[in-house]
mmCIF file of C-alpha atoms and ligand atoms in Angstrom:
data_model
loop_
_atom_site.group_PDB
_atom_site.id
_atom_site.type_symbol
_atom_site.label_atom_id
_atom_site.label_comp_id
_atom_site.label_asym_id
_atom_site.label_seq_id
_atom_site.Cartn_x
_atom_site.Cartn_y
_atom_site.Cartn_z
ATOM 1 C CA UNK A 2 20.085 61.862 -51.698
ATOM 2 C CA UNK A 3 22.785 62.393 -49.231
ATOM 3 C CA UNK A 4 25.874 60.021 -49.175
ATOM 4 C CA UNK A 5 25.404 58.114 -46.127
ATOM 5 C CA UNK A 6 22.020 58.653 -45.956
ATOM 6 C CA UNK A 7 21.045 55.097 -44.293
ATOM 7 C CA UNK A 8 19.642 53.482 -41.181
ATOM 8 C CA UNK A 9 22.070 54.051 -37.948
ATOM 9 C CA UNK A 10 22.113 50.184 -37.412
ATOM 10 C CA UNK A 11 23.269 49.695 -40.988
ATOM 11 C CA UNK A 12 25.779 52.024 -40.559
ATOM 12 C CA UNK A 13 27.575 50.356 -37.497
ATOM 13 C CA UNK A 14 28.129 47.206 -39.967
ATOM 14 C CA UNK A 15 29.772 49.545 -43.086
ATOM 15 C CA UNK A 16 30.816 52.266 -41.893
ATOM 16 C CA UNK A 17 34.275 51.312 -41.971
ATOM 17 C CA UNK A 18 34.443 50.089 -45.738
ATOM 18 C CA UNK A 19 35.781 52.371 -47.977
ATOM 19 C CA UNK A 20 31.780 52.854 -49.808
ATOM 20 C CA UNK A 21 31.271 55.755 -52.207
ATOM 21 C CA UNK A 22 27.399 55.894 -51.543
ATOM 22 C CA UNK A 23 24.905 53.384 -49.797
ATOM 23 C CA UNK A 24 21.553 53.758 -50.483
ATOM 24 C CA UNK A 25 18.551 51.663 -48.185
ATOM 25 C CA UNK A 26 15.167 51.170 -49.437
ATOM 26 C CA UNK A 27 12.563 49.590 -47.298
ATOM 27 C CA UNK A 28 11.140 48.243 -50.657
ATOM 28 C CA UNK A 29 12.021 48.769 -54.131
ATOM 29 C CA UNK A 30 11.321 46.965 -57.770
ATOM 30 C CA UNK A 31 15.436 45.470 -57.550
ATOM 31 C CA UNK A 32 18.164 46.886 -56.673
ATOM 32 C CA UNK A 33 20.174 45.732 -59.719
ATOM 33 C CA UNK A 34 17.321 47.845 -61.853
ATOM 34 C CA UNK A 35 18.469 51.137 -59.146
ATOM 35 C CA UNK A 36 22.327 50.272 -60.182
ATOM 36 C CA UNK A 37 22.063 50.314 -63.719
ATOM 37 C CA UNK A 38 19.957 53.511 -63.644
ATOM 38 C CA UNK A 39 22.299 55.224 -61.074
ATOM 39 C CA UNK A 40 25.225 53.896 -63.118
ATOM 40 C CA UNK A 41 23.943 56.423 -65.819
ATOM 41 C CA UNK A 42 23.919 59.042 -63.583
ATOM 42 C CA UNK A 43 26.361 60.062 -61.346
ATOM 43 C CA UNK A 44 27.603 56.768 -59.050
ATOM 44 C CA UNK A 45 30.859 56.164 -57.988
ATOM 45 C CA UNK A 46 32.949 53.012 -57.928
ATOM 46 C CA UNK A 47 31.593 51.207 -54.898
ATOM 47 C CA UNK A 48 28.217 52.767 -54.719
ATOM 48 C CA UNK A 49 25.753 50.402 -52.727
ATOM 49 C CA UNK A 50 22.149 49.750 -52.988
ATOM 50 C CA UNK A 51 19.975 47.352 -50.315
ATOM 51 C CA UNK A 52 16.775 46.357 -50.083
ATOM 52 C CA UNK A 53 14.470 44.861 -47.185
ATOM 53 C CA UNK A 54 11.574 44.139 -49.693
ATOM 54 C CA UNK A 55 12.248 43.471 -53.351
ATOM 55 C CA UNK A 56 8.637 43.828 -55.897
ATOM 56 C CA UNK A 57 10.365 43.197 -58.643
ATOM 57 C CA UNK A 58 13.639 41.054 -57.743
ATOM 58 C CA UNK A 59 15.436 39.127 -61.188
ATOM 59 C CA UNK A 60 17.416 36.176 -61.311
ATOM 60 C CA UNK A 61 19.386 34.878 -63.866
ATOM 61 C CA UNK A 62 17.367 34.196 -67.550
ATOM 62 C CA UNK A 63 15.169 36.822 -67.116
ATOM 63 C CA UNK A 64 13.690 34.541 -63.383
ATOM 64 C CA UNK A 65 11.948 36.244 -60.581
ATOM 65 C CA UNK A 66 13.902 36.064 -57.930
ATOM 66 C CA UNK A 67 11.274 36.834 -54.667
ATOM 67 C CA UNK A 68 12.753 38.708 -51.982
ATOM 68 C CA UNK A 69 10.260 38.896 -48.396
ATOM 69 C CA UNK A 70 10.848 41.260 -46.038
ATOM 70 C CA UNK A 71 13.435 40.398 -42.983
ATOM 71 C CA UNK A 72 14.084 37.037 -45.017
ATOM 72 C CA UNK A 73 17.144 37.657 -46.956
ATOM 73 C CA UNK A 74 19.740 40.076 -47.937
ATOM 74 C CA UNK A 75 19.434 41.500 -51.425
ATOM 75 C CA UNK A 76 21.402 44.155 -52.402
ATOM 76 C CA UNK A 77 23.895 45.561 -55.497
ATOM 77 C CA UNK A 78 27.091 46.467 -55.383
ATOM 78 C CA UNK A 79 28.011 49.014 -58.298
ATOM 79 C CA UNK A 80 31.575 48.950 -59.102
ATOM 80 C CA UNK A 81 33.590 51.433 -62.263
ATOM 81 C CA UNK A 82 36.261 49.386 -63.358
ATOM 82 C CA UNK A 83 39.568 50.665 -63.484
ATOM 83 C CA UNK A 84 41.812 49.272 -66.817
ATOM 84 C CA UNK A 85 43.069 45.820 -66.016
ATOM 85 C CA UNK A 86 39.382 44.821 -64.491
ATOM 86 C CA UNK A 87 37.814 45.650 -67.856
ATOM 87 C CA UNK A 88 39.495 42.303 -69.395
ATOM 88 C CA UNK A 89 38.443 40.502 -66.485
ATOM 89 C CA UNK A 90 34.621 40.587 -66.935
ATOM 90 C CA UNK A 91 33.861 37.399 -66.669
ATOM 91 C CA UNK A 92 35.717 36.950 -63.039
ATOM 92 C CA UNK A 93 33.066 39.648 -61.229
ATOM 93 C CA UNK A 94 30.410 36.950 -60.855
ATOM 94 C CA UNK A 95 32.861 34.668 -59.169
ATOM 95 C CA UNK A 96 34.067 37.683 -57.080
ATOM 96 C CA UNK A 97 30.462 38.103 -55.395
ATOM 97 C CA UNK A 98 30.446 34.050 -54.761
ATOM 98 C CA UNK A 99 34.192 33.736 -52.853
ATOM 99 C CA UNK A 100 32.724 36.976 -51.021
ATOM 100 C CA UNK A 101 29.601 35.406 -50.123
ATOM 101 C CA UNK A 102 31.440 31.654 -49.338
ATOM 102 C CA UNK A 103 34.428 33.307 -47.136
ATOM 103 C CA UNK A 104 32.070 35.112 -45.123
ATOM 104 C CA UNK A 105 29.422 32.667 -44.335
ATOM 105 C CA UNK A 106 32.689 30.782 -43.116
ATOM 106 C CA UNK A 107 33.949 33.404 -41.171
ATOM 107 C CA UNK A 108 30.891 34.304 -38.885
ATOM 108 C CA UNK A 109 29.139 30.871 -39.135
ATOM 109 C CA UNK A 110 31.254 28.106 -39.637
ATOM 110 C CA UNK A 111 29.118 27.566 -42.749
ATOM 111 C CA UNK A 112 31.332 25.231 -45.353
ATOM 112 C CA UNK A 113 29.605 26.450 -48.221
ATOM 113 C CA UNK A 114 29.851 25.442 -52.219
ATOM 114 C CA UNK A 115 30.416 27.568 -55.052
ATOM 115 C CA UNK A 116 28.252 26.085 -58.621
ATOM 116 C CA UNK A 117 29.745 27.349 -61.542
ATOM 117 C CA UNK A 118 29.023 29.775 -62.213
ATOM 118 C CA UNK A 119 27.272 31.774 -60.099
ATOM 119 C CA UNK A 120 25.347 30.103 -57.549
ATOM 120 C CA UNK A 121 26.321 29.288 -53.535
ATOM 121 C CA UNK A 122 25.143 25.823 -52.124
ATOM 122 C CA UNK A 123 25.439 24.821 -48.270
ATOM 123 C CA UNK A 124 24.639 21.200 -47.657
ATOM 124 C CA UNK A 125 24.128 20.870 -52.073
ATOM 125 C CA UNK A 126 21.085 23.585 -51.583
ATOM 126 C CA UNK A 127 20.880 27.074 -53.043
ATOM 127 C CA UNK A 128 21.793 29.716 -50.147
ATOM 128 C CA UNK A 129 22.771 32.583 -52.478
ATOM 129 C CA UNK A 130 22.601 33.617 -56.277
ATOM 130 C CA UNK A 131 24.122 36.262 -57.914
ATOM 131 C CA UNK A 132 23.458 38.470 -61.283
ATOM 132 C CA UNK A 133 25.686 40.294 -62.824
ATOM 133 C CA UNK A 134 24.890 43.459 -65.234
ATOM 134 C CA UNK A 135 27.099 45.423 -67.176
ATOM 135 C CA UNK A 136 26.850 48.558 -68.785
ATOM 136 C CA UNK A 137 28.660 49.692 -71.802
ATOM 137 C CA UNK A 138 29.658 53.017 -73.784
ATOM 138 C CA UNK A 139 29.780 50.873 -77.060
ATOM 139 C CA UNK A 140 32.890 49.037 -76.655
ATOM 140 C CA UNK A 141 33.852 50.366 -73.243
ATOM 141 C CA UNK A 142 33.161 48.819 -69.839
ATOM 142 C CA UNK A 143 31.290 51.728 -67.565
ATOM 143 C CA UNK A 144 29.933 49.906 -64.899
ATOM 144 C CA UNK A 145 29.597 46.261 -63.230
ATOM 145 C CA UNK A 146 26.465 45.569 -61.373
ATOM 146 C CA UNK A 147 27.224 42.597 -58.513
ATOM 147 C CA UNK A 148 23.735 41.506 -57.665
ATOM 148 C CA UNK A 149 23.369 39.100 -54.717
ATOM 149 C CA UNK A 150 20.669 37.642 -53.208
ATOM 150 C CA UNK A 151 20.822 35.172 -50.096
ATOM 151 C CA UNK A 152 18.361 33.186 -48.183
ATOM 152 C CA UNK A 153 18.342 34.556 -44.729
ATOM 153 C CA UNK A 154 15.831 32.475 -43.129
ATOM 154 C CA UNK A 155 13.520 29.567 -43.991
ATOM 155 C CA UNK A 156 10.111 32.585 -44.659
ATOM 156 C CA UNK A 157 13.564 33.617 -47.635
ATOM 157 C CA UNK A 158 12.927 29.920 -49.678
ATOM 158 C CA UNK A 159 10.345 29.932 -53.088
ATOM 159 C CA UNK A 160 7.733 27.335 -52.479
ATOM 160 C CA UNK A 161 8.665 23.693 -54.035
ATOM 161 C CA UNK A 162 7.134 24.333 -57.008
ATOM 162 C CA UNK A 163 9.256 26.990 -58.169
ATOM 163 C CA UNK A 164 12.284 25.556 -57.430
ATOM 164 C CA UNK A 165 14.610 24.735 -60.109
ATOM 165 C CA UNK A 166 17.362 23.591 -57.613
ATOM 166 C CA UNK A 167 17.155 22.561 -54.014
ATOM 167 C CA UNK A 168 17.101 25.634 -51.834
ATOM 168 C CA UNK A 169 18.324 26.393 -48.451
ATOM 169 C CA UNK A 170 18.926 29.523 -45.669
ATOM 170 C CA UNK A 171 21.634 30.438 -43.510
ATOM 171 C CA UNK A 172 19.703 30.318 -40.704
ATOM 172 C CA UNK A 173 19.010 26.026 -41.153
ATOM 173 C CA UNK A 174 22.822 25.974 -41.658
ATOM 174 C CA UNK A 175 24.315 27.486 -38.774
ATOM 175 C CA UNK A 176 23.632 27.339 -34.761
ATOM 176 C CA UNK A 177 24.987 30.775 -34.698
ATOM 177 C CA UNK A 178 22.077 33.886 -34.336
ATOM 178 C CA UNK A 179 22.381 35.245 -37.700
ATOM 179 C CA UNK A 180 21.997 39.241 -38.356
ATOM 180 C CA UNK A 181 21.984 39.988 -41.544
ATOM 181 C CA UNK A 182 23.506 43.455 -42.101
ATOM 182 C CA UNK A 183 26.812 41.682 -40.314
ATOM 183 C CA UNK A 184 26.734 39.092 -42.781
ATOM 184 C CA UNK A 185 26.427 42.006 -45.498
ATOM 185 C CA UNK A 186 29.392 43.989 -43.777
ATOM 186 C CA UNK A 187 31.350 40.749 -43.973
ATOM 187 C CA UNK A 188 30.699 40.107 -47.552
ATOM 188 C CA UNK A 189 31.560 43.473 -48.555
ATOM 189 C CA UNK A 190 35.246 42.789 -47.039
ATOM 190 C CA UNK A 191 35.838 39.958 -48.758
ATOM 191 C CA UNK A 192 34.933 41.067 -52.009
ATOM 192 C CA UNK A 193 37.029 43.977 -51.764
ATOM 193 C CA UNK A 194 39.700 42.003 -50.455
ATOM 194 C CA UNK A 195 39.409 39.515 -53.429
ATOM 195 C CA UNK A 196 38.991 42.338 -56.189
ATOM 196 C CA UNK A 197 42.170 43.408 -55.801
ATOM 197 C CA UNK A 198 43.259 39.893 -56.461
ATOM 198 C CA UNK A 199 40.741 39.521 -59.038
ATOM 199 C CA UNK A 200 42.255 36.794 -61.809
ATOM 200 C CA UNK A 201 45.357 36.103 -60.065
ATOM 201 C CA UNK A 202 46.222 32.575 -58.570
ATOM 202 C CA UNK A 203 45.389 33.055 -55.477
ATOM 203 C CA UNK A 204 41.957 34.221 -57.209
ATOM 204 C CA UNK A 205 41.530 30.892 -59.228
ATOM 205 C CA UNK A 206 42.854 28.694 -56.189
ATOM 206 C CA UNK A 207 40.146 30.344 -54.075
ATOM 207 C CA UNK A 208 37.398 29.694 -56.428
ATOM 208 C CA UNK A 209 38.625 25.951 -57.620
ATOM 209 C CA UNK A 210 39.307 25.003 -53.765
ATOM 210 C CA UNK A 211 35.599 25.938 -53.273
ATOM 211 C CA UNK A 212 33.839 24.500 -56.624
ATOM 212 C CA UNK A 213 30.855 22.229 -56.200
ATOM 213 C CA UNK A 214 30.905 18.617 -58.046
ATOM 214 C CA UNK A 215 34.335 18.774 -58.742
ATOM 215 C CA UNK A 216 35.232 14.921 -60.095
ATOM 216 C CA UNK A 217 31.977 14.363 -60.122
ATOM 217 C CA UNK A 218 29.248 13.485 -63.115
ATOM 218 C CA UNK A 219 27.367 16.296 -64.221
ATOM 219 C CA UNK A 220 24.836 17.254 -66.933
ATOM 220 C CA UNK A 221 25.549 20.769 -68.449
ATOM 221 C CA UNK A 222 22.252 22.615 -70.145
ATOM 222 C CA UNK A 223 22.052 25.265 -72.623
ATOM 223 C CA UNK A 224 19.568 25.075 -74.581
ATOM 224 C CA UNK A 225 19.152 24.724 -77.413
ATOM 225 C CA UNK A 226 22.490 22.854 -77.565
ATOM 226 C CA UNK A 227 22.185 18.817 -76.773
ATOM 227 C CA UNK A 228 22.477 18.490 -72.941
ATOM 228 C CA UNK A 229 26.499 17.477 -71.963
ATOM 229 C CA UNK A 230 27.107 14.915 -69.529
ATOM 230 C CA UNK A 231 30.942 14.857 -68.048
ATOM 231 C CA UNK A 232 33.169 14.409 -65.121
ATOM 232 C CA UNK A 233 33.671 18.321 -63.609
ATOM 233 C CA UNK A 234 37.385 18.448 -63.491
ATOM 234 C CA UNK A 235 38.146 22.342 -62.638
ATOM 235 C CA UNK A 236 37.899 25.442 -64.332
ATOM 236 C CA UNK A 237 40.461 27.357 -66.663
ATOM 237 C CA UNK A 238 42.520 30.642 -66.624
ATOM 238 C CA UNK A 239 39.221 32.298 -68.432
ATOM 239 C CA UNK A 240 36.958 31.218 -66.338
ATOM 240 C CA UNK A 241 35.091 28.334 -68.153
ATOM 241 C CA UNK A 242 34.215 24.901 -67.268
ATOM 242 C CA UNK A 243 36.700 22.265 -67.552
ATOM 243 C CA UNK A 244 34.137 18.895 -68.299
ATOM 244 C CA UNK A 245 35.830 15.670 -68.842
ATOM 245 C CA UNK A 246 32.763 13.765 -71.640
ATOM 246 C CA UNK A 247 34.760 10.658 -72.576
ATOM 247 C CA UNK A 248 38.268 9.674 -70.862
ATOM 248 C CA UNK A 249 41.400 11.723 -71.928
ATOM 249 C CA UNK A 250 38.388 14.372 -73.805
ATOM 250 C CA UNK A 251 38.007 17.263 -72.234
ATOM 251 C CA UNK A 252 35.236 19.881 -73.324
ATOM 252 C CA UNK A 253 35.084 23.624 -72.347
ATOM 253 C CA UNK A 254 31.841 25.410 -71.199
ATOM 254 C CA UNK A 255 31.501 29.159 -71.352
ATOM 255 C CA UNK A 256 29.953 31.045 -68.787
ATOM 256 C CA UNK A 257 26.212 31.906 -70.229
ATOM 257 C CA UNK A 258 23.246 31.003 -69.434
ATOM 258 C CA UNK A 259 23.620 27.352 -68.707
ATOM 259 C CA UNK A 260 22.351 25.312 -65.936
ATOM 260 C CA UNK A 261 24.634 22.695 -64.340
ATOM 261 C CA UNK A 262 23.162 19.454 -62.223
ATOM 262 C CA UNK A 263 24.085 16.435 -60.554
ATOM 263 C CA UNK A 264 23.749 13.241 -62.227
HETATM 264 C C1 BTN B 24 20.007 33.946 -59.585
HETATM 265 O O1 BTN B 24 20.347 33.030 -58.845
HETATM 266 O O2 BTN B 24 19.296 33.745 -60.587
HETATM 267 C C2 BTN B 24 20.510 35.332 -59.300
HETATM 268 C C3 BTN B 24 19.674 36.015 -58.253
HETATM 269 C C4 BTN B 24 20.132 37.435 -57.961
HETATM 270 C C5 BTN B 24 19.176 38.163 -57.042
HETATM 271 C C6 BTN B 24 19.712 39.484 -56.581
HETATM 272 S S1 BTN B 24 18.796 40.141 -55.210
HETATM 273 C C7 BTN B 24 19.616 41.669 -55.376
HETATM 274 C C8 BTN B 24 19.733 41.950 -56.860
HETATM 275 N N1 BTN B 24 18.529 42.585 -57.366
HETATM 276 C C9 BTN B 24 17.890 41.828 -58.248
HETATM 277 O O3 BTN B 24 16.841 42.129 -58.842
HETATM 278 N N2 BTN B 24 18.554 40.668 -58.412
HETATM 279 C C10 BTN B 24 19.741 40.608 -57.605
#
């Protein structure tokens, strides 16, 4: 495939980002699954796959994550990380979410949420989730997968039933006309702008300004640990979840698979 080999009216939107490859697929299983595979192969740090039509989309915990056509924005950003990234794994899934919350600012006035750790709310609904995928050389870092998935318009949201969270699109947040390949160009700025701050202050201050439920009560699951109930007081220099269970205790929560709710 050739670099640049994608859709004239995608190109107008990325053109001018500094992308090693882009690759546009009308449909495909997921692009995170085209990543990892091209991450064995020959990509290049910021090499770009995007989808109209996910069959196979994943979420988080091994979850389908349904992607309809013209409905959302789902793509993967594939990124090589250079020395000082590879100690900062666990700030990549944050990275996608200040991308994702700056820019629905930016173009729509949308004050959006970021849920530890990887999830962006507007109006305490699900708008956008992201998966992250690494791959290794045994103990070395090769690649970071960004996966990101948003709810473009209200055809975007799972039926009730398969909801584990309240879920909502940026089209019933915003009076704006929303095109979605802007909003993608958008993002892409601001998560290049932010990796080369990735971990800093400015980094955390970004993310912390922006976390949803801070000093409020929340229940923390992980199963099979016992569920933890605390006040959500911030997050710390690594990333994890600063929970407040009883007054003056504070307990720390790793970023994993665990699922974080009001109470
Ligand atoms: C989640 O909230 O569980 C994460 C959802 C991530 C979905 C995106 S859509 C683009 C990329 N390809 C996938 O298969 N998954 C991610």
């Amino acid at each position: 495939m050739l670099p640049y080999d994608y859709p004239v009216w995608l190109r107008a939107q990325l053109g001018l980002l500094p992308l090693a490859e882009v690759r546009y697929f009308n449909t495909i299983g997921s692009t995170n699954d085209h990543c990892l595979q091209w991450a064995s192969e020959d990509a290049a740090d910021l090499s770009l796959a995007i989808a109209d039509h996910q069959s196979a989309g994943r979420g988080r915990a091994d979850r389908q994550w349904v992607t309809r056509s013209g409905a959302a924005l789902a793509f993967s950003l594939l990124l090589r990380p250079h020395r000082p990234e590879k100690e900062l794994l666990p700030f990549f899934s944050p990275l996608g979410a200040i991308g994702i919350r700056a820019a629905l600012d930016r173009l729509y006035a949308i004050r959006a949420e970021i849920k530890w750790p990887n999830d962006v709310l507007a109006s305490r609904k699900k708008l956008a989730g992201i998966l992250v995928e690494n791959v290794w050389d045994g103990g070395d870092l090769k690649a970071v997968v960004v996966g990101i998935g948003i709810n473009i318009t209200p055809q975007a949201l799972p039926s009730a039933n398969r909801l584990l969270f309240p879920a909502t699109c940026v089209a019933s947040e915003t009076d704006r006309p929303v095109d979605r390949w802007e909003l993608l160009g958008s993002i892409l700025a601001e998560m290049l702008h932010w990796r080369e701050r990735l971990g800093s202050e400015d980094f955390f201050s970004e993310w912390s300004s922006h976390l949803a439920f801070r000093g409020e009560v929340v229940r923390i699951s992980a199963p099979p640990a016992e569920d933890l109930i605390g006040k959500l007081t911030g997050i710390d220099q690594m990333g994890n979840l600063i929970l407040e269970t009883d007054p003056g205790r504070q307990v720390k929560v790793m970023v994993g698979d665990v699922r974080l709710r009001a109470v």
